[in-house]
DNA sequence: CTGAAAGCGCTTACAG
DNA sequence: CTGAAAGCGCTTACAG
């Protein structure tokens, strides 16, 4: 059996209450007593039991992290580890621990969220994604449990603390860059279509076209399902169009390189024949050939700020929901060319 | 205030003890009572409080995950998310949750491990790496807390449950493949030098050379520190040797592509001038040019088995330590050529 | 088959 | 400045 507060109390010849107060560094305890109790704790190797402490304190100093369905490609790209790194740093600074969802299906994850909330397993939750009509977000919204989101919520956004990039704006900037190089026929390889980030970037894409009076052709948009089922075929189709694109924007660098691979098979060269821009600025993108122009969305900062927003709500019951826009910028490399 | 067991008891007109037994599905409770209590739980929206339950049960149904220093490049490559996915699946199947270390330095992580153990915050720990002379491993070994390791422990390996690839063997296989293609001067870009996985692969590398009576040249081994400080310089140096290598083995695919980038800058072509093989079989490696020959180490399985080993120890106090070797195999693509 | 009581290891008003 | 007591929300021998 582990050392308890009673063992320390007995050994130090004080009451358990006093030991507890020494742990909490209560100012009403004399320096002498504190000293004595602390020595005893040390000599006995005492460590407070978290379960007991949490039970009476009615809090856990733990943050729940909800990630999207782990069977998706979410795990392939570096978004998850990088955002987690940001969250870790912020949580660690405030002495919070991290509890991870493990479910593989949306149903399982939903159950976990309910259990985390109702079972008082965490003090708050960070939702690592935002999708349209998400049960989990709806549940959190009505639960009263503090939470924050990485990504703009599709509904009730004003009433929710979240971090996001200016996805519409950055998509327009990417388009402006391509327009500036003389491109008019631009394809867009989009992420999962129920993710708000996808909708926003697509909106920026379309707005940019509209502002330049370029008609929006649906064939130029390839959705994630199309890429996953038959990426090669999807790209081939794109270039069998009567007017094939001269530039491609993809929602992720890894996808960009996958596309570049298919293009090489089709004898289409990047950037000579077609320009390409990715998102997420993968560590590899500056080393590979061609070096990829990519949008750095500052994933680490997204994580840090999401954790900060959550901690703000945890620490202050009536903190007003805040929204943080993390900067993003296009990093130009060698994958685009004027025409 | 949340609904407690007492509320349910009152409403269902039974004792709290009975409600507790219904939750545990105790066979001594009549079907009728169970039915009644369950209905009441549902109608009140009752959820058991984990803290309370854990406190009395003296266990947490939570697994602690210790990852290496998050400031390292560990986060760049897909090992971490993939091994975590394996652990998640196994943990979820057994209804265990995951608690993550957040520390940025070894000291911080050590403190967390102690807190997880002494504070009874987790039922066991999975250590995601194995390095020489690791305080954390030593602590766990003497603590009595169940734990398992991804990677062979450097000391006391027989007394510890761990999963690993046959790193010596697979390194030798990689070498045999290159020998078979006629390569004799082979460079090795190694991982962190205090990781056991690095030592094992290096051992396989050296044994293979010895078996082929090829002298081992220290200049052909580039360690991680060298790559991180000045990767480009390190590769240039390699090819300024009087007898430059004709093949390169790297500890990770991403590093392989980084190297390939430097080689292109040096006007050295892969695979015509130099062959290259990576480890970890990154999702991208089949799409990129050149498609990279790579060792698939089955990261997901490593995670699954590490979790299984831990659960085995958690569920059976006196379970004997077991070691699991997860298969690994070289996947040949276009990055090697005979000479 | 069910209940009353004790207890898991803490914290925190309430007294003094 | 310190202690005795009650209580956080459960579980589990012990009775009956």
Coordinates of N, CA, C and O (backbone and C1' of nucleotides) in Angstrom, one line a residue, chain B residues 5 17 20-21 46-47 49 52-53 56, chain D residues 7-16:
Chain B
X5 N -25.2 8.4 -7.5 CA -25.8 7.1 -7.2 C -26.9 7.2 -6.2 O -27.9 6.4 -6.2
X17 N -26.1 0.8 -2.5 CA -25.3 -0.4 -2.8 C -25.9 -1.2 -3.9 O -25.2 -1.7 -4.8
X20 N -25.1 0.4 -7.2 CA -23.7 0.1 -7.5 C -23.6 -1.3 -8.1 O -22.9 -1.6 -9.1
X21 N -24.3 -2.3 -7.5 CA -24.3 -3.6 -8.0 C -24.9 -3.8 -9.4 O -24.5 -4.6 -10.2
X46 N -28.1 9.3 -15.5 CA -27.0 9.0 -14.6 C -25.7 8.5 -15.3 O -25.8 7.7 -16.2
X47 N -24.6 9.0 -14.8 CA -23.3 8.5 -15.3 C -22.4 8.3 -14.1 O -22.3 9.2 -13.3
X49 N -19.3 8.4 -11.6 CA -18.2 9.4 -11.5 C -16.9 8.5 -11.5 O -16.7 7.7 -10.6
X52 N -14.5 8.8 -8.3 CA -14.9 8.1 -7.1 C -14.7 6.6 -7.3 O -14.2 5.9 -6.4
X53 N -15.1 6.2 -8.5 CA -15.0 4.8 -8.8 C -13.5 4.3 -8.7 O -13.1 3.3 -8.2
X56 N -12.0 4.1 -5.0 CA -12.2 2.9 -4.3 C -11.7 1.7 -4.9 O -11.2 0.8 -4.3
Chain D
dG7 P -22.0 15.5 6.3 O5' -21.2 15.5 4.9 C5' -20.6 16.7 4.5 C4' -19.7 16.3 3.3 C3' -20.3 15.2 2.4 O3' -20.2 15.6 1.1 C1' -18.1 14.7 3.0
dC8 P -21.2 15.0 0.0 O5' -20.3 15.1 -1.4 C5' -19.4 16.1 -1.6 C4' -18.3 15.6 -2.5 C3' -18.8 14.4 -3.3 O3' -19.2 14.8 -4.6 C1' -16.6 14.0 -2.3
dG9 P -20.7 14.3 -5.1 O5' -20.5 12.8 -5.6 C5' -19.6 12.6 -6.6 C4' -19.3 11.1 -6.6 C3' -20.6 10.2 -6.7 O3' -20.4 9.3 -7.7 C1' -19.3 9.5 -5.0
dC10 P -21.5 8.3 -8.3 O5' -20.6 7.1 -8.6 C5' -20.7 5.9 -7.8 C4' -19.4 5.5 -7.3 C3' -19.4 4.0 -6.9 O3' -18.9 3.3 -8.0 C1' -18.4 5.3 -5.2
dT11 P -19.3 1.7 -8.1 O5' -18.5 1.0 -6.9 C5' -17.1 0.9 -7.0 C4' -16.6 0.1 -5.8 C3' -17.1 -1.3 -5.8 O3' -16.0 -2.1 -5.4 C1' -17.6 -0.2 -3.7
dT12 P -15.9 -3.6 -5.7 O5' -15.7 -4.3 -4.3 C5' -15.2 -3.5 -3.2 C4' -15.5 -4.2 -1.9 C3' -16.1 -5.6 -2.0 O3' -15.8 -6.3 -0.8 C1' -17.7 -4.2 -0.9
dA13 P -15.1 -7.7 -1.0 O5' -16.0 -8.6 -0.1 C5' -15.4 -9.3 1.0 C4' -15.4 -8.5 2.3 C3' -16.1 -9.2 3.4 O3' -15.4 -9.0 4.6 C1' -17.4 -7.2 2.9
dC14 P -15.7 -10.1 5.8 O5' -17.1 -9.6 6.4 C5' -17.3 -8.3 7.0 C4' -18.7 -8.1 7.5 C3' -19.3 -9.4 8.0 O3' -19.9 -9.1 9.3 C1' -20.7 -8.4 6.4
dA15 P -20.2 -10.4 10.2 O5' -21.8 -10.2 10.5 C5' -22.6 -10.1 9.4 C4' -23.8 -9.3 9.6 C3' -25.0 -10.2 10.1 O3' -25.9 -9.5 10.9 C1' -25.4 -9.4 7.8
dG16 P -27.0 -10.3 11.7 O5' -28.2 -10.5 10.6 C5' -28.9 -9.3 10.3 C4' -29.8 -9.6 9.1 C3' -30.7 -10.9 9.4 O3' -32.0 -10.5 9.3 C1' -29.7 -10.9 7.2

